[in-house]
Amino acid sequence: MFPELSDLLNASPDRAEPGKLTLLCDAETDGSFLVHHFLSFYLKAHCKVCFVALVQSFSHYNIVGQKLGVSLTTARERGQLVFLEGLRSAVDVFFRAEGEAHPLQFLREAKAASLQPLYEFVREALEPVDQREAAWKRPVLLVDDLSVLLSLGVGAVAVLDFVHYCRACVCCRLRGFRLCLLQGNIVALVHDSGDAEDEESGVLLNGLSHQSHLVLRAEGLATGFCRDVHGQLRVLWRTPSPPAQRGRSLTFQYKIQDKSVSFFAKGLSPAVL
């Protein structure tokens, strides 16, 4: 792995600058390997993680996590991980009493215009409630993936508002509570459909890109499927990054293995050499 990418993906949270929004984007490929990386990374770093999983089940993430050296079951039992399983919650919300609060309450509304219940879930999940909660290093919000909300009828503006409020809650130092949260981080995945007629998707992607401090974009190969190269990863530092890195971008190709991902410069795959 190249030093730049190693430092980027494996930097210790103690060294990494807090209060940042990292945008994960995939286009014509599956970028879920980035989600699994950041989930295992922050759990190993003893951070308090709120994971809004709208794509896969808890068992799926747990199986992949075990390959990466973490147990989501253990993390959830000890209070380090708060997991919202969208697939199951989407069914549960319809069997709740009318007016009973639920993070995915918008599914019962004729016009899904507000994600405030989901925001309240995130805020309460990452708010420390006792001394043991203060032992976690930093709060982290992980979302997989925001594009699903568009498919469920939520407008792009409402999703951007949700991210904005989450940034104010998670990335900024909170005051007025019995215990203050340290500045945290947000990592969110969004899908780039590449369809010029999909205006909502374009608004969401562009809005999140402007809010983000770092963009990791996984792309499929222009030449199509390859057994030894699964895609390429573009890394873009956006404002307000440090002046030395602002606007800087790097591109790597990668191969997904059973328990890791190998990165290399374009055209320098071990299989080619």
Coordinates of C-alpha atoms in Angstrom, one line a residue:
M1 CA 0.0 0.0 0.0
F2 CA 1.3 3.4 -0.9
P3 CA 2.3 5.7 2.1
E4 CA -0.2 8.4 1.2
L5 CA -3.1 6.0 1.1
S6 CA -1.9 4.1 4.2
D7 CA -1.7 7.4 6.2
L8 CA -5.2 8.4 4.9
L9 CA -7.0 5.1 5.7
N10 CA -5.1 3.9 8.7
A11 CA -4.2 7.1 10.6
S12 CA -4.8 6.9 14.3
P13 CA -7.9 8.9 15.4
D14 CA -5.6 10.5 18.0
R15 CA -3.6 12.0 15.1
A16 CA -6.5 12.6 12.7
E17 CA -8.1 16.0 12.8
P18 CA -11.6 15.8 14.4
G19 CA -14.8 17.4 13.2
K20 CA -14.6 16.2 9.6
L21 CA -17.1 14.9 7.1
T22 CA -15.7 12.1 4.8
L23 CA -17.8 11.4 1.7
L24 CA -17.6 7.9 0.2
C25 CA -18.9 7.7 -3.3
D26 CA -19.3 4.8 -5.7
A27 CA -19.9 4.9 -9.5
E28 CA -20.4 1.8 -11.6
T29 CA -19.0 -0.4 -8.8
D30 CA -19.7 -1.4 -5.2
G31 CA -18.0 1.0 -2.7
S32 CA -19.2 -0.9 0.4
F33 CA -15.6 -2.1 1.1
L34 CA -14.9 1.5 2.2
V35 CA -17.8 1.4 4.7
H36 CA -16.6 -1.9 6.2
H37 CA -13.1 -0.4 6.5
F38 CA -14.2 2.7 8.4
L39 CA -16.6 0.7 10.6
S40 CA -13.9 -1.7 11.8
F41 CA -11.3 1.2 12.0
Y42 CA -13.3 3.3 14.4
L43 CA -14.4 0.3 16.5
K44 CA -10.8 -0.8 16.9
A45 CA -10.0 2.8 17.9
H46 CA -12.5 2.7 20.8
C47 CA -14.8 5.3 19.3
K48 CA -18.5 5.5 20.0
V49 CA -20.2 4.6 16.7
C50 CA -23.7 5.2 15.5
F51 CA -24.2 3.2 12.4
V52 CA -27.3 3.9 10.2
A53 CA -27.4 0.9 8.0
L54 CA -30.0 1.2 5.2
V55 CA -28.6 -1.4 2.8
Q56 CA -27.7 -4.6 4.6
S57 CA -28.6 -6.6 7.7
F58 CA -26.7 -6.6 11.0
S59 CA -25.5 -10.1 10.4
H60 CA -24.0 -9.1 7.0
Y61 CA -21.9 -6.3 8.6
N62 CA -21.0 -8.5 11.5
I63 CA -19.7 -11.3 9.3
V64 CA -17.5 -8.9 7.3
G65 CA -16.4 -7.2 10.5
Q66 CA -15.2 -10.5 11.9
K67 CA -13.0 -11.0 8.9
L68 CA -11.5 -7.5 9.6
G69 CA -11.0 -8.3 13.3
V70 CA -14.0 -6.8 15.1
S71 CA -17.2 -8.2 16.5
L72 CA -20.2 -5.9 16.0
T73 CA -22.2 -8.1 18.5
T74 CA -19.7 -7.4 21.2
A75 CA -19.4 -3.7 20.4
R76 CA -23.2 -3.4 20.6
E77 CA -23.5 -5.3 23.9
R78 CA -20.9 -3.0 25.6
G79 CA -22.6 0.1 24.3
Q80 CA -19.9 1.2 21.9
L81 CA -22.0 0.6 18.8
V82 CA -25.5 1.8 18.2
F83 CA -26.9 0.1 15.1
L84 CA -30.0 1.1 13.2
E85 CA -30.9 -1.8 10.9
G86 CA -32.9 -0.1 8.2
L87 CA -34.2 -3.3 6.6
R88 CA -35.9 -4.5 9.8
S89 CA -36.9 -1.0 11.1
A90 CA -38.6 -0.3 7.8
V91 CA -41.1 -3.1 8.6
D92 CA -41.4 -2.3 12.3
V93 CA -42.4 1.3 11.7
F94 CA -45.7 0.2 10.2
F95 CA -46.7 -1.9 13.3
R96 CA -46.2 0.9 15.8
A97 CA -49.0 2.9 17.2
E98 CA -49.9 6.1 15.5
G99 CA -47.8 8.9 16.8
E100 CA -45.2 6.7 18.4
A101 CA -41.7 8.0 17.6
H102 CA -39.5 6.0 15.2
P103 CA -36.3 7.0 13.4
L104 CA -37.8 6.0 10.0
Q105 CA -41.2 7.7 10.7
F106 CA -41.1 9.3 7.3
L107 CA -42.0 6.0 5.7
R108 CA -45.5 6.4 7.2
E109 CA -46.0 9.9 5.8
A110 CA -47.7 10.6 2.5
K111 CA -44.9 13.1 1.7
A112 CA -41.5 12.2 3.3
A113 CA -40.4 15.7 3.9
S114 CA -38.5 15.5 7.3
L115 CA -35.8 13.4 8.7
Q116 CA -36.0 15.0 12.2
P117 CA -36.8 11.7 13.9
L118 CA -33.7 10.1 12.3
Y119 CA -31.6 13.1 13.5
E120 CA -33.0 12.7 17.0
F121 CA -32.0 9.1 17.0
V122 CA -28.4 10.0 16.0
R123 CA -28.2 12.8 18.6
E124 CA -29.4 10.6 21.5
A125 CA -27.2 7.7 20.4
L126 CA -24.0 9.7 20.5
E127 CA -24.9 11.8 23.6
P128 CA -23.0 10.5 26.7
V129 CA -25.3 9.5 29.6
D130 CA -22.9 8.2 32.2
Q131 CA -19.2 8.0 33.2
R132 CA -18.6 4.8 31.2
E133 CA -19.8 6.6 28.0
A134 CA -17.0 9.2 28.5
A135 CA -14.4 6.4 28.1
W136 CA -15.0 6.3 24.3
K137 CA -12.5 8.5 22.4
R138 CA -14.8 10.2 19.9
P139 CA -18.3 10.0 18.5
V140 CA -18.7 8.8 14.9
L141 CA -21.7 8.7 12.6
L142 CA -21.6 6.2 9.8
V143 CA -24.3 6.0 7.1
D144 CA -24.7 3.3 4.4
D145 CA -26.1 4.8 2.2
L146 CA -27.7 8.1 1.8
S147 CA -28.9 7.4 -1.7
V148 CA -31.4 4.9 -0.3
L149 CA -33.3 7.8 1.3
L150 CA -33.9 9.2 -2.1
S151 CA -35.3 5.9 -3.3
L152 CA -37.7 6.0 -0.3
G153 CA -39.2 9.3 -1.3
V154 CA -37.1 11.7 0.7
G155 CA -36.0 14.8 -1.2
A156 CA -32.3 15.7 -1.7
V157 CA -32.8 19.0 0.2
A158 CA -34.2 17.1 3.2
V159 CA -31.2 14.7 3.2
L160 CA -28.8 17.6 3.0
D161 CA -30.5 19.3 5.9
F162 CA -30.2 16.0 7.9
V163 CA -26.4 15.9 7.2
H164 CA -26.1 19.6 8.1
Y165 CA -27.7 19.1 11.5
C166 CA -25.7 15.9 12.1
R167 CA -22.5 17.8 11.4
A168 CA -23.6 20.5 14.0
C169 CA -24.3 17.7 16.5
V170 CA -21.4 15.3 15.9
C171 CA -18.6 17.3 14.4
C172 CA -18.8 20.3 16.8
R173 CA -18.0 20.4 20.4
L174 CA -21.3 20.2 22.3
R175 CA -21.9 22.3 25.4
G176 CA -24.7 22.4 27.9
F177 CA -24.7 18.7 28.6
R178 CA -23.5 17.1 31.9
L179 CA -20.7 15.5 29.9
C180 CA -19.4 17.2 26.7
L181 CA -18.8 15.2 23.6
L182 CA -15.4 15.5 21.9
Q183 CA -15.5 16.6 18.3
G184 CA -16.4 13.7 16.2
N185 CA -16.5 12.6 12.6
I186 CA -19.1 11.6 10.0
V187 CA -18.6 9.1 7.2
A188 CA -21.4 8.7 4.6
L189 CA -21.7 6.7 1.4
V190 CA -23.7 8.0 -1.6
H191 CA -24.2 6.4 -5.0
D192 CA -23.4 8.3 -8.2
S193 CA -26.0 7.0 -10.7
G194 CA -24.3 8.8 -13.6
D195 CA -27.8 9.6 -14.9
A196 CA -28.0 13.2 -16.0
E197 CA -31.8 13.1 -15.7
D198 CA -31.7 12.1 -12.1
E199 CA -31.6 15.6 -10.7
E200 CA -32.2 14.6 -7.0
S201 CA -29.2 12.4 -7.0
G202 CA -27.1 15.1 -8.6
V203 CA -28.2 17.7 -6.1
L204 CA -27.4 15.3 -3.2
L205 CA -24.0 14.4 -4.5
N206 CA -22.9 17.9 -5.3
G207 CA -24.2 19.2 -2.0
L208 CA -22.4 16.6 0.0
S209 CA -19.2 17.1 -2.0
H210 CA -19.2 20.8 -1.1
Q211 CA -19.7 20.0 2.6
S212 CA -17.1 17.3 2.8
H213 CA -13.5 17.7 3.8
L214 CA -12.4 14.4 2.1
V215 CA -14.0 12.5 -0.8
L216 CA -13.2 8.9 -1.6
R217 CA -14.7 7.9 -4.9
A218 CA -14.6 4.3 -6.0
E219 CA -15.1 3.8 -9.7
G220 CA -15.4 0.9 -12.1
L221 CA -12.8 0.3 -14.7
A222 CA -13.4 1.9 -18.1
T223 CA -12.2 -1.3 -19.8
G224 CA -14.8 -3.4 -17.9
F225 CA -14.3 -6.4 -15.6
C226 CA -10.8 -7.5 -14.7
R227 CA -9.9 -10.4 -12.4
D228 CA -6.8 -8.7 -10.9
V229 CA -8.0 -5.1 -10.7
H230 CA -11.5 -4.5 -9.3
G231 CA -11.6 -0.7 -9.8
Q232 CA -9.9 2.6 -9.0
L233 CA -10.2 4.9 -6.0
R234 CA -9.9 8.7 -6.4
V235 CA -8.9 10.6 -3.3
L236 CA -9.8 14.3 -3.2
W237 CA -9.0 16.7 -0.4
R238 CA -11.6 19.6 -0.3
T239 CA -11.9 22.8 1.7
P240 CA -11.3 23.5 4.5
S241 CA -8.4 21.0 4.2
P242 CA -4.9 22.1 5.2
P243 CA -3.6 24.6 2.5
A244 CA -0.9 22.1 1.5
Q245 CA -3.5 19.5 0.6
R246 CA -6.4 21.6 -0.5
G247 CA -7.6 20.6 -4.0
R248 CA -5.0 17.8 -4.1
S249 CA -6.1 14.5 -5.6
L250 CA -4.7 11.0 -6.0
T251 CA -5.9 8.0 -8.0
F252 CA -5.1 4.4 -7.2
Q253 CA -6.3 1.1 -8.5
Y254 CA -7.4 -1.6 -6.1
K255 CA -8.1 -5.3 -5.7
I256 CA -10.5 -6.5 -3.0
Q257 CA -9.3 -9.6 -1.1
D258 CA -10.9 -11.7 1.5
K259 CA -9.6 -9.7 4.5
S260 CA -8.0 -6.7 3.0
V261 CA -7.8 -4.4 0.0
S262 CA -4.6 -4.0 -2.0
F263 CA -3.9 -0.6 -3.6
F264 CA -1.4 0.2 -6.3
A265 CA -0.6 2.9 -8.9
K266 CA -2.5 2.7 -12.2
G267 CA -1.0 0.1 -14.5
L268 CA 1.2 -1.4 -11.7
S269 CA -0.9 -4.3 -10.7
P270 CA 1.2 -7.2 -9.5
A271 CA -0.5 -9.4 -12.0
V272 CA 0.6 -7.1 -14.9
L273 CA 4.2 -6.8 -13.6

